[in-house]
Short mmCIF file of C-alpha atoms in Angstrom, two decimals:
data_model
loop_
_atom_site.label_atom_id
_atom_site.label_comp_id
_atom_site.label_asym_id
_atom_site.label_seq_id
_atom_site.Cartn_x
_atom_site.Cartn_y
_atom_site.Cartn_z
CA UNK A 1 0.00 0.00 0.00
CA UNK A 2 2.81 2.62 1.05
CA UNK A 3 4.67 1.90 -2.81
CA UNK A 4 0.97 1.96 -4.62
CA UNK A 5 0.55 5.66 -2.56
CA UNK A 6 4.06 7.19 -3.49
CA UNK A 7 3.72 5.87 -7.46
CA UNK A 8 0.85 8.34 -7.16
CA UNK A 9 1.84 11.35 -5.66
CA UNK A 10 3.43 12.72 -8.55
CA UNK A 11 0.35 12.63 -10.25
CA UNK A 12 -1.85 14.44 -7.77
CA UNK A 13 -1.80 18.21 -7.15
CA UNK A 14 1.34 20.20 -7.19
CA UNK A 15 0.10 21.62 -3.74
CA UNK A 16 0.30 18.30 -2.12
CA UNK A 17 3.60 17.23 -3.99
CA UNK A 18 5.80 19.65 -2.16
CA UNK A 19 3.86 19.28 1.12
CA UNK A 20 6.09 18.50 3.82
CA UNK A 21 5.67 15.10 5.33
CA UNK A 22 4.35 16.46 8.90
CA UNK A 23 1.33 17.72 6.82
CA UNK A 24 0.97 14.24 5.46
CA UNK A 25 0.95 12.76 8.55
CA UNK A 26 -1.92 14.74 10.33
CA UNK A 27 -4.17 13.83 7.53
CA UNK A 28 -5.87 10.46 7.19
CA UNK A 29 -5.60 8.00 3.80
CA UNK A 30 -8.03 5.56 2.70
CA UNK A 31 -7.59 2.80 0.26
CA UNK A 32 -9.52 0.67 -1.96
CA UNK A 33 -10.15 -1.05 -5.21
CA UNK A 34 -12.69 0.40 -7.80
CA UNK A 35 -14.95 -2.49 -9.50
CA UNK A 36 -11.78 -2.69 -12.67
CA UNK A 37 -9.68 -4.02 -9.85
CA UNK A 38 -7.59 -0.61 -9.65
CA UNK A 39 -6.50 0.85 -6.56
CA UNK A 40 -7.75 4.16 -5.77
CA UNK A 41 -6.45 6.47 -2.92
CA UNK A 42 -8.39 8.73 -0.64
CA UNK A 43 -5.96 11.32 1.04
CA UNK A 44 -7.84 13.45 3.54
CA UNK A 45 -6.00 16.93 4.71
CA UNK A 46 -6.43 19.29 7.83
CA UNK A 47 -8.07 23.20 6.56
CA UNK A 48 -4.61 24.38 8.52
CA UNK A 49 -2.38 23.30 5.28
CA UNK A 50 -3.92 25.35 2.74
CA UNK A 51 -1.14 27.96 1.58
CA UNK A 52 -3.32 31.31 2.81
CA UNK A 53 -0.10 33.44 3.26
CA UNK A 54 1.22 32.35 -0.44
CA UNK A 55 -2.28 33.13 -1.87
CA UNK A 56 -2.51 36.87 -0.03
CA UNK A 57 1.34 37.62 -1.29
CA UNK A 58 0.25 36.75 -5.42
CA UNK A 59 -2.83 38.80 -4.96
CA UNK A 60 -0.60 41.99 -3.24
CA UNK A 61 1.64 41.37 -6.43
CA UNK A 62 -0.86 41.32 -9.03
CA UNK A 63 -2.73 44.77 -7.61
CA UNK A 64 0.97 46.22 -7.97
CA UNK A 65 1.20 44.81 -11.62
CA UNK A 66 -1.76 46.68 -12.54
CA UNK A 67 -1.46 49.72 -10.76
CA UNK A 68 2.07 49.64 -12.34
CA UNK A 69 0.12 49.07 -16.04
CA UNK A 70 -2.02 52.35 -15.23
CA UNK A 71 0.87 54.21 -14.77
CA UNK A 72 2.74 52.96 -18.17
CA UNK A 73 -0.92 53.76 -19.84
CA UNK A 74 -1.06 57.56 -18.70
CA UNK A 75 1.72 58.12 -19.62
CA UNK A 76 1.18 56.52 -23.13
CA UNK A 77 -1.93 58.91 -23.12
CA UNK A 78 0.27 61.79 -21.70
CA UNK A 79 3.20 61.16 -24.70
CA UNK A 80 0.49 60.85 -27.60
CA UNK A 81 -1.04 64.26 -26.47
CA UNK A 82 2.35 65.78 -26.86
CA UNK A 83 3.30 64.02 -29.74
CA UNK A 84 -0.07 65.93 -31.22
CA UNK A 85 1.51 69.43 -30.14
CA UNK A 86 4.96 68.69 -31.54
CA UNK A 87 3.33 67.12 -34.96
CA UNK A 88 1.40 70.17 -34.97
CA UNK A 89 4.31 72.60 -34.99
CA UNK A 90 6.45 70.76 -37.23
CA UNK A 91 3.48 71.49 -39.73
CA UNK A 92 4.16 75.09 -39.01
CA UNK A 93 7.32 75.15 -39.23
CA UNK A 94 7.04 73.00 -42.66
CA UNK A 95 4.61 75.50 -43.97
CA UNK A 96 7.01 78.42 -42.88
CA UNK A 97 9.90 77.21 -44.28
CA UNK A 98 7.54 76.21 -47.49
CA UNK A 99 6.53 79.77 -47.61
CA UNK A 100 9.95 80.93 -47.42
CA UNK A 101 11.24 79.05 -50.02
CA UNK A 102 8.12 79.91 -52.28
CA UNK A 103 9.01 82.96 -52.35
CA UNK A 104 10.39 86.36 -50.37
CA UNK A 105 7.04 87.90 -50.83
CA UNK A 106 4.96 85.41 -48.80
CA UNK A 107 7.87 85.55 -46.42
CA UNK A 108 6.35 88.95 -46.00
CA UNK A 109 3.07 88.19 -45.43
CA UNK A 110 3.66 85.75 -42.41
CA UNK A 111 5.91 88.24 -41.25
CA UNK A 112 2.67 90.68 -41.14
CA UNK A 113 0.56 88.22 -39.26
CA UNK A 114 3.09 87.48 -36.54
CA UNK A 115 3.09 91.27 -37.05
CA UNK A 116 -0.63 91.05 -35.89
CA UNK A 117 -0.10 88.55 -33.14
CA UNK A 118 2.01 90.05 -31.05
CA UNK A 119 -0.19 93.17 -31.02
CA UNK A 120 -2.61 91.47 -30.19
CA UNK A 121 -1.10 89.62 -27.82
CA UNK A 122 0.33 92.90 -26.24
CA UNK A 123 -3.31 94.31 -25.83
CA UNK A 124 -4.48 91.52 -24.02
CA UNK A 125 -1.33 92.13 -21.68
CA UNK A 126 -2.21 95.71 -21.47
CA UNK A 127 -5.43 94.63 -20.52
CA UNK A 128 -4.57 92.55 -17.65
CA UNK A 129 -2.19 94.81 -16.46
CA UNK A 130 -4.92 97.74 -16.49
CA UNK A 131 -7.21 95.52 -14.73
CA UNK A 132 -4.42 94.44 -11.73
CA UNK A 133 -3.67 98.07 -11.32
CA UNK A 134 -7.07 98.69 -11.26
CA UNK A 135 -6.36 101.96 -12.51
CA UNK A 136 -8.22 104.55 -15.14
CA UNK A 137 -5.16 106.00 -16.11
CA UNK A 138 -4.59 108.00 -19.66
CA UNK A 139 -1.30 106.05 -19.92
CA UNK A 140 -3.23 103.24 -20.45
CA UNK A 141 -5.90 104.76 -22.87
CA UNK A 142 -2.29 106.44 -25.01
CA UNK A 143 -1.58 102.38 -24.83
CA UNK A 144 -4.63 101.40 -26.26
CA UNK A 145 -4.66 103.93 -28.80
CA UNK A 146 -0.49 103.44 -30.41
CA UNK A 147 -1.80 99.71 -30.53
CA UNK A 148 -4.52 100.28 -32.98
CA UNK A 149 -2.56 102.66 -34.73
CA UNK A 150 -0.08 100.51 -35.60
CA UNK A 151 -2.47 97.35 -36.19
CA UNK A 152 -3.70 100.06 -39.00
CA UNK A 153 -0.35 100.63 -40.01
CA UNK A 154 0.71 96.48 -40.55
CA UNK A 155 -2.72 96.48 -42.44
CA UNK A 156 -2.18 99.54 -44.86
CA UNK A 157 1.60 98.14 -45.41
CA UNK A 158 0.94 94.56 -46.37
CA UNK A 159 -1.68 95.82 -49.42
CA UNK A 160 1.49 96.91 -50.76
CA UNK A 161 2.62 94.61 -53.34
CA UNK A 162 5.85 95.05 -55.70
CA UNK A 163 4.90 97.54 -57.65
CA UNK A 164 4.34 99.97 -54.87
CA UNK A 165 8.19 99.54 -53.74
CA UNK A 166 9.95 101.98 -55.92
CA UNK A 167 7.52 104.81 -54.52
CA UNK A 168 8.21 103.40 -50.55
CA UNK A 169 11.64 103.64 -51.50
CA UNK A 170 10.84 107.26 -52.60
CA UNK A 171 8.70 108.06 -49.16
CA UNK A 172 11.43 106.37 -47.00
CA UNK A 173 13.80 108.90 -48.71
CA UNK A 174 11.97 112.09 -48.15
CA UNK A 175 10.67 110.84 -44.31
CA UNK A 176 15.12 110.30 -44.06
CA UNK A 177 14.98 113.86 -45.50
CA UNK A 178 13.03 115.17 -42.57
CA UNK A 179 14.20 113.07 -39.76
CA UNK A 180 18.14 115.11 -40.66
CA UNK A 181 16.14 118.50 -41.29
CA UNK A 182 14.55 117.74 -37.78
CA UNK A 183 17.63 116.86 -36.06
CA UNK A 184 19.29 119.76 -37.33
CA UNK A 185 16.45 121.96 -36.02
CA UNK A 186 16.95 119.99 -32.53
CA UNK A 187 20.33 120.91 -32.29
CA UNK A 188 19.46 124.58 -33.38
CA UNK A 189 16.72 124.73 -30.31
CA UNK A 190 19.38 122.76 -27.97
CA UNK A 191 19.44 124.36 -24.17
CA UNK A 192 21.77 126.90 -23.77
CA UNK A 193 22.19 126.56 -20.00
CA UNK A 194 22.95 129.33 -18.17
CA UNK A 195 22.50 132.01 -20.99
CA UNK A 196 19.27 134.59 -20.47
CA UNK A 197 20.13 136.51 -23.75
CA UNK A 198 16.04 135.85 -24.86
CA UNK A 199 13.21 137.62 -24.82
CA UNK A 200 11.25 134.82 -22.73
CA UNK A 201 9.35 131.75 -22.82
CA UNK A 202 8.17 130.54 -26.37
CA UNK A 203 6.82 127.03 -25.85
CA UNK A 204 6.88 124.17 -23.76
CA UNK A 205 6.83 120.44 -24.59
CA UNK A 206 4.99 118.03 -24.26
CA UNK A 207 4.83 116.16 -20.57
CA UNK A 208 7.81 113.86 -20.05
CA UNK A 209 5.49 111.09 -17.71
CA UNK A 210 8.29 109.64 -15.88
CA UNK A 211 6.62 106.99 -13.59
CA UNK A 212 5.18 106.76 -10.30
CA UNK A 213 6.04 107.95 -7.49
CA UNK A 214 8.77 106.38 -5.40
CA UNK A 215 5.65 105.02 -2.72
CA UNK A 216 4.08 103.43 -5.84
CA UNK A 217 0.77 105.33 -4.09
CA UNK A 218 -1.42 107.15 -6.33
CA UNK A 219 -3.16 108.44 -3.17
CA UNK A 220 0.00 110.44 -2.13
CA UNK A 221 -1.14 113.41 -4.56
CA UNK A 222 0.94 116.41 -2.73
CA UNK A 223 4.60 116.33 -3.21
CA UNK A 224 7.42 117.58 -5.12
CA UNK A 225 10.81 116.20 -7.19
CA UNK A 226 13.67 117.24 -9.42
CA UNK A 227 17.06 118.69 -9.37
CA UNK A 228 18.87 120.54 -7.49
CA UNK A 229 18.80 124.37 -8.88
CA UNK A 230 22.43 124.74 -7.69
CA UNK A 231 23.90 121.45 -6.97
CA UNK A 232 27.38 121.05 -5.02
CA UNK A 233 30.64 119.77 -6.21
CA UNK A 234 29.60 115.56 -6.80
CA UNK A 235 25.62 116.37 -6.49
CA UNK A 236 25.10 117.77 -9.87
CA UNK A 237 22.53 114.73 -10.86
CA UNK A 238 20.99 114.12 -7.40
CA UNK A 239 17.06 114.18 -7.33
CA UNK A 240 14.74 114.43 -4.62
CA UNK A 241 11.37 113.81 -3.87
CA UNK A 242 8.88 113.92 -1.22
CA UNK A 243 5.33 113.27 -1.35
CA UNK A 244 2.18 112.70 1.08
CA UNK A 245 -1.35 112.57 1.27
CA UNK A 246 -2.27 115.99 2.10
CA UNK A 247 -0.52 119.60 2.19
CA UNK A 248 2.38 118.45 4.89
CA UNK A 249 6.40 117.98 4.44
CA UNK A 250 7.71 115.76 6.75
CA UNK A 251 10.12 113.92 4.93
CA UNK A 252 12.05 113.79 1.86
CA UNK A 253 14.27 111.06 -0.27
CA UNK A 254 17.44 111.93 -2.21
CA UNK A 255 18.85 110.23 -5.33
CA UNK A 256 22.23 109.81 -6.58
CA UNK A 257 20.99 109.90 -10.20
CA UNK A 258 18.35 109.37 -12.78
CA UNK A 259 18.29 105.70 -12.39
CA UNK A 260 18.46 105.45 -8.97
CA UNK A 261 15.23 107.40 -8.78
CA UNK A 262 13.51 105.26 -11.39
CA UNK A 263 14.78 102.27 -9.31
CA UNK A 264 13.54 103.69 -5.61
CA UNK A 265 16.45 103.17 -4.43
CA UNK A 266 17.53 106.54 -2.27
CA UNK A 267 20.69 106.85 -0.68
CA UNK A 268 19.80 109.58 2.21
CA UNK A 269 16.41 109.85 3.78
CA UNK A 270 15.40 113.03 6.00
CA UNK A 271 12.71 112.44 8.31
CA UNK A 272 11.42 115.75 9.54
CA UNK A 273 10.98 116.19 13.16
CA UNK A 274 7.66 117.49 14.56
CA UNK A 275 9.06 121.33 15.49
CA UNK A 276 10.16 121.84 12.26
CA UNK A 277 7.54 119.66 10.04
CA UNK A 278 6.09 121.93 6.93
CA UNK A 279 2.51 122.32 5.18
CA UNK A 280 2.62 123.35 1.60
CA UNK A 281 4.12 121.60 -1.35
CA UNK A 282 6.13 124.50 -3.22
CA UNK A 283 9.66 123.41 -1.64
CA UNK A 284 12.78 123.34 -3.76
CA UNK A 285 15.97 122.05 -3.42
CA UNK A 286 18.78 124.77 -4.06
CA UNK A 287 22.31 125.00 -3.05
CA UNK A 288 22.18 121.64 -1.24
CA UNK A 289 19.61 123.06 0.95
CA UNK A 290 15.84 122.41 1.25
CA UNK A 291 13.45 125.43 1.44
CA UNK A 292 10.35 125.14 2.70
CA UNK A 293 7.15 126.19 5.00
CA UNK A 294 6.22 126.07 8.41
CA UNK A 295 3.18 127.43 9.86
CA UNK A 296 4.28 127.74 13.44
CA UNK A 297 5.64 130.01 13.34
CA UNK A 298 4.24 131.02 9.82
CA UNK A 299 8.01 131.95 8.28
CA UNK A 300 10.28 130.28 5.30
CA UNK A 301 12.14 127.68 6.58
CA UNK A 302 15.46 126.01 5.39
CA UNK A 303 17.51 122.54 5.93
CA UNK A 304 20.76 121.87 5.16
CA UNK A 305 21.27 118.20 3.48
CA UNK A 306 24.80 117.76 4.35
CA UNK A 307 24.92 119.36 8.28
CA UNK A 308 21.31 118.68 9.03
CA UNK A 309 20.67 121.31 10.15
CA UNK A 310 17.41 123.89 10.62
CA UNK A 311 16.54 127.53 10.22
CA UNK A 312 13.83 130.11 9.99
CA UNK A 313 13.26 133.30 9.26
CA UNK A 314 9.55 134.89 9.19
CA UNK A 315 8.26 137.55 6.80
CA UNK A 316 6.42 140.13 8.37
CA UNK A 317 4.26 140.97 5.49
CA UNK A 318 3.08 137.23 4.32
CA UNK A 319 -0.32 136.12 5.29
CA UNK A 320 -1.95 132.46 5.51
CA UNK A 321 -4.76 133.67 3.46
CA UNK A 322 -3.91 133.27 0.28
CA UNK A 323 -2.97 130.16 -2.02
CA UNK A 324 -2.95 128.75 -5.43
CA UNK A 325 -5.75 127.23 -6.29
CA UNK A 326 -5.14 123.64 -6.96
CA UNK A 327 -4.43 122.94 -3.38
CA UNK A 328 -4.64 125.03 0.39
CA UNK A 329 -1.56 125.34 2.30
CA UNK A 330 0.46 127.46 -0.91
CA UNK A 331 0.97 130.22 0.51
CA UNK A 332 4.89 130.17 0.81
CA UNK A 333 6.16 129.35 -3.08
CA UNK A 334 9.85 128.83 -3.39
CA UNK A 335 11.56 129.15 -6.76
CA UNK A 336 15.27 129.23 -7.78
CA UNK A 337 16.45 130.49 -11.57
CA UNK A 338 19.91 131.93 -13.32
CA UNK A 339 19.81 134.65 -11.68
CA UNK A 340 19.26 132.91 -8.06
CA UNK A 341 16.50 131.79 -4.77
CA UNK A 342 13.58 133.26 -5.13
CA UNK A 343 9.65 133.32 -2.64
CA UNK A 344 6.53 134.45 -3.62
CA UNK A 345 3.58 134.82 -1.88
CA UNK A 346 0.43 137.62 -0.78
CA UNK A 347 -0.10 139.73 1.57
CA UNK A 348 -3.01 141.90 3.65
CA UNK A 349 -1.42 144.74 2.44
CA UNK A 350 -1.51 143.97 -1.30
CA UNK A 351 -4.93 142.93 -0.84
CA UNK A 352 -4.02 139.11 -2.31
CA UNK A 353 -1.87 140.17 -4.87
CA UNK A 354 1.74 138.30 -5.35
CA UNK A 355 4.45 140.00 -4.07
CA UNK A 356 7.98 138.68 -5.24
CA UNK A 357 10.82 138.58 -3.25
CA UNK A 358 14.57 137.87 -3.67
CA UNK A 359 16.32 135.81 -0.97
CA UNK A 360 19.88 136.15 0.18
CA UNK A 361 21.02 132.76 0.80
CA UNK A 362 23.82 134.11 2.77
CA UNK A 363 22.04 135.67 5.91
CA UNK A 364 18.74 134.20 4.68
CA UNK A 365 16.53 137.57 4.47
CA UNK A 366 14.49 139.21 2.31
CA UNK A 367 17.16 141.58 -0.17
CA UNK A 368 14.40 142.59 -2.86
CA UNK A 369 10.76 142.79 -3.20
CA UNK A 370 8.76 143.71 -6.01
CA UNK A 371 4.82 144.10 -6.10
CA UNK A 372 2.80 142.49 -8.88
CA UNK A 373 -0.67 142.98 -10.03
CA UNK A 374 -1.72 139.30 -10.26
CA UNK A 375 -3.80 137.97 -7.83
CA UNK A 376 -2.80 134.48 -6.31
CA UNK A 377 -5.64 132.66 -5.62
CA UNK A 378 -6.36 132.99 -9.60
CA UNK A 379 -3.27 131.10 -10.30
CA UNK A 380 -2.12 127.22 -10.37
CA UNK A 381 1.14 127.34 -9.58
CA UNK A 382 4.07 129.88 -10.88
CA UNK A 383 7.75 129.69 -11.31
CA UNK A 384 10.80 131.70 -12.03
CA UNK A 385 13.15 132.00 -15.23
CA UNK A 386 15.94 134.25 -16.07
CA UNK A 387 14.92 136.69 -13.59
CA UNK A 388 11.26 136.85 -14.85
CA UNK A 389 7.93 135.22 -12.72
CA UNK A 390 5.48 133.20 -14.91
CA UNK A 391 2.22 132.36 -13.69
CA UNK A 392 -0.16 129.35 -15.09
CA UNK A 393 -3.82 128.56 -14.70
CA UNK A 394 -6.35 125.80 -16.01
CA UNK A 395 -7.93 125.63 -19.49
CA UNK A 396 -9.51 122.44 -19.43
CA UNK A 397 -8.56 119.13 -17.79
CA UNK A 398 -5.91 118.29 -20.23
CA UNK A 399 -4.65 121.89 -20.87
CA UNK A 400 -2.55 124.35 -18.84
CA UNK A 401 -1.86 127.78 -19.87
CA UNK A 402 0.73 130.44 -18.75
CA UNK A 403 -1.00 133.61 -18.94
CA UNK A 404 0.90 136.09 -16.95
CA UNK A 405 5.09 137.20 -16.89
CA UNK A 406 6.41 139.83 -14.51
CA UNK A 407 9.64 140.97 -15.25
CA UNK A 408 11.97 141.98 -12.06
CA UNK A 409 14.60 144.06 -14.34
CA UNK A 410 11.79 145.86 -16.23
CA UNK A 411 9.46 145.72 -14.00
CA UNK A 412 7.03 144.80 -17.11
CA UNK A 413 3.75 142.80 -16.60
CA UNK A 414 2.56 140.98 -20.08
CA UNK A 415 -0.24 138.35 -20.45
CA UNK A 416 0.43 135.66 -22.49
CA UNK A 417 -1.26 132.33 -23.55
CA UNK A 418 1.32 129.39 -23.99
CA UNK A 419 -0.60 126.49 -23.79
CA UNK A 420 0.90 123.04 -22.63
CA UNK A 421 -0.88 119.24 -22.05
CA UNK A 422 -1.28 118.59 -18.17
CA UNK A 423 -0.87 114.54 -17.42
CA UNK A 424 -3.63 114.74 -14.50
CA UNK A 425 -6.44 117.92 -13.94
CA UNK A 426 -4.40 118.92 -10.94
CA UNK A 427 -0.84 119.53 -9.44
CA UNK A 428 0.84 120.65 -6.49
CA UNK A 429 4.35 121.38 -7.61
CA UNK A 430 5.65 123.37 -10.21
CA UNK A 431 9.53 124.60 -10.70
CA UNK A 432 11.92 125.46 -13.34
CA UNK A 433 15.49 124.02 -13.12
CA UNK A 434 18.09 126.57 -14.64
CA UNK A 435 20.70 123.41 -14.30
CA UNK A 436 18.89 121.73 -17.84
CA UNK A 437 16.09 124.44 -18.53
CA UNK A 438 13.13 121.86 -17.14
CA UNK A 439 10.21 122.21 -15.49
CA UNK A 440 9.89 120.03 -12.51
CA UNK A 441 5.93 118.80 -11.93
CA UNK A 442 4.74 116.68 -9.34
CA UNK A 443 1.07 115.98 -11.01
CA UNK A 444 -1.48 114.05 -8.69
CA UNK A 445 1.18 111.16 -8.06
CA UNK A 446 3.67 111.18 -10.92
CA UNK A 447 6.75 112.58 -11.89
CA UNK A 448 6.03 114.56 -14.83
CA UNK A 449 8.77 116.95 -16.55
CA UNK A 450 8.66 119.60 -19.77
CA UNK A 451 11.07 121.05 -21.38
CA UNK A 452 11.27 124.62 -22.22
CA UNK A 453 12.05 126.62 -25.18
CA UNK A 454 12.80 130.23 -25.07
CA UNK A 455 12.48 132.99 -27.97
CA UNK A 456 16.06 133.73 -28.83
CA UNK A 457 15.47 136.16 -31.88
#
């Protein structure tokens, strides 16, 4: 029986083949002999043999397998969808270099349409940058408008075909033509700093919108910036600038140059103390000193950028009552020209009308005064050049005009109407810079800058 049962063990399940004999053992077999007269085995096992561990450990495996087969499949799906993008732009790029090939002409015209793209791709980013800023500003609407012009030029352009070129060639020319006539001219109206050999103002420019200001804070609307009217020996292109959110000077930021002021990035920073804080926005940095107001007491008050230090000296005559009439607080105006440091403001006595005086920077008094008949609260803002006070006032929104020049030599008053294009309705700062014949504006937030021609005949 024991040689009939090992003959068939190879031939019964592979589980019980490599079943250790212990397992055999604790089981029961049965034998007997079928009606043919073969023997047949009966081999009866405990539950506690089946292989439950080896079972759990190939399922484990096969749930890795197919997770594993996702994985592989995504990414199939993930490579054919970029496969699509790169087949897709090597048909561009075989139609491009088709084109070009073709012929220079439709070279051209693919040149137009990427011409097209970009601008409109570029109004789309002005749009979203106009709508992060949330802001209403012209700048934007000046954006809006060079990008249609230009869509109009690309358009008008590409209907020209080959016959046309002879007579661009011909317009190029003549626009060279003017471009050298212009520059000529340019050099012709070219500042001649320091000379006053002119009979006055003749036009102004139009605004120089620089950015910002350095707070990035449209809501700090009174302020001031530019150049110092008569910068020291290694200051000649500092810049300053202070602004705040109402008629008050408390501190101010200096510059080492142009691009430093662009960049915000100041090197000196005066933080006014409260005895000697200022109301008023007409300051102006002259001599390496800042001149400004204080209203207790009501006098002209200066600080020195280098020492730090303060002084004051009151004018009997000035009143509080009077300001331009953009903004309160104006009644002190500082200015600085050629010819030197200049205040103007009203008085009781002259019954509102501006009164001009000359400053002597050494013992910081009054050397000169000169009575005007222009009243002050009718003006914007005014400002001094060559020795002669200009005064401006609104048009419109857009427009401001100088309508008014008293001469100190002559003693001359003349009203005149030289229009020029304000950035924003209002402004709380205006000077002239006799260092690069400028005017200085600080216009509701921005830095905004003209320059000035003068009548030289």
């Amino acid at each position: 029986m024991v040689q009939i049962l090992l003959l068939l063990l190879p031939a019964l399940s592979p589980a019980l083949a490599w079943m250790p004999v212990e397992d055999w053992e604790s089981g029961s077999v049965t034998a007997s002999m079928d009606e043919s007269g073969q023997c047949v085995c009966h081999v009866y096992l405990p539950d506690t043999t089946f292989p439950a561990d080896r079972v759990e450990h190939m399922q484990q495996v096969s749930k890795d397998l197919i997770l594993e087969v996702e994985i592989q499949m995504n990414k199939m799906v993930s490579y054919e969808a970029k496969l699509d993008v790169y087949l897709e732009e090597l048909k561009k790029l075989t139609f491009r270099v088709a084109m070009l090939e073709s012929s220079p002409d439709s070279y051209i015209k693919l040149d137009f349409e990427l011409l097209r793209i970009e601008l409109r791709e570029f109004e789309v980013l002005v749009s979203q940058l106009k709508d992060s800023l949330n802001s209403s500003s012209p700048m934007f609407d000046s954006l809006y408008t060079e990008i249609r012009n230009m869509t109009l030029i690309v358009n008008q352009l590409e209907t020209y075909d080959k016959s046309n070129l002879e007579v661009i060639r011909i317009e190029f020319a003549k626009l060279q033509k003017k471009l050298e006539e212009c520059q000529k001219e340019q050099e012709f109206i070219k500042p001649d700093i320091g000379n006053c050999n002119h009979t006055g103002i003749m036009s102004i420019s139009k605004p120089i919108v620089v950015q910002l200001n350095a707070h990035l804070n449209a809501g700090f609307q009174y302020g001031g910036w530019g150049k110092d009217s008569k910068p020291v020996r290694g200051y000649e292109s500092m810049y300053f600038y202070g602004a705040y959110s109402s008629p008050s000077v408390h501190n101010f930021y200096l510059y080492s140059n142009y691009e430093n002021l662009i960049q915000r990035s100041a090197f000196k920073q005066h933080d006014i103390p409260g005895g000697w804080r200022g109301t008023g926005n007409n300051y102006i940095v002259h001599g390496n000193t800042i001149y400004y107001q204080i209203n207790t007491p009501f006098s002209m008050t200066k600080l020195n950028l280098t020492s730090s230090k303060y002084d004051y000296r009151v004018i009997p005559a000035a009143s509080q009552k009077f300001s331009y009439s953009y903004s309160d607080n104006q009644n002190l105006d500082f200015a600085a020209d050629e010819t030197g440091l200049w205040v103007i403001y009203a008085s009781e006595e002259s019954k509102g009308k501006i009164v001009l005086a000359k400053i002597d920077e050494k013992s910081f008094g009054i050397e000169d005064e000169w009575n005007t008949g222009a009243y002050k609260q009718l003006a914007g803002n005014a400002f001094m050049a060559c020795g002669v006070m200009y005064l401006t006032r609104s048009v419109d929104v857009n427009t401001e005009e100088i309508y008014y020049a008293f001469n100190t030599k002559t003693r001359e008053e003349k009203h005149l109407s030289i229009h020029f294009q304000k950035f924003q309705d209002k402004y709380s700062n205006l000077d002239y810079n006799p260092t690069d014949q400028k005017l200085y504006m600080y216009n509701n937030g921005y830095y905004v800058s003209y320059n000035v021609r003068f009548n030289k005949e």
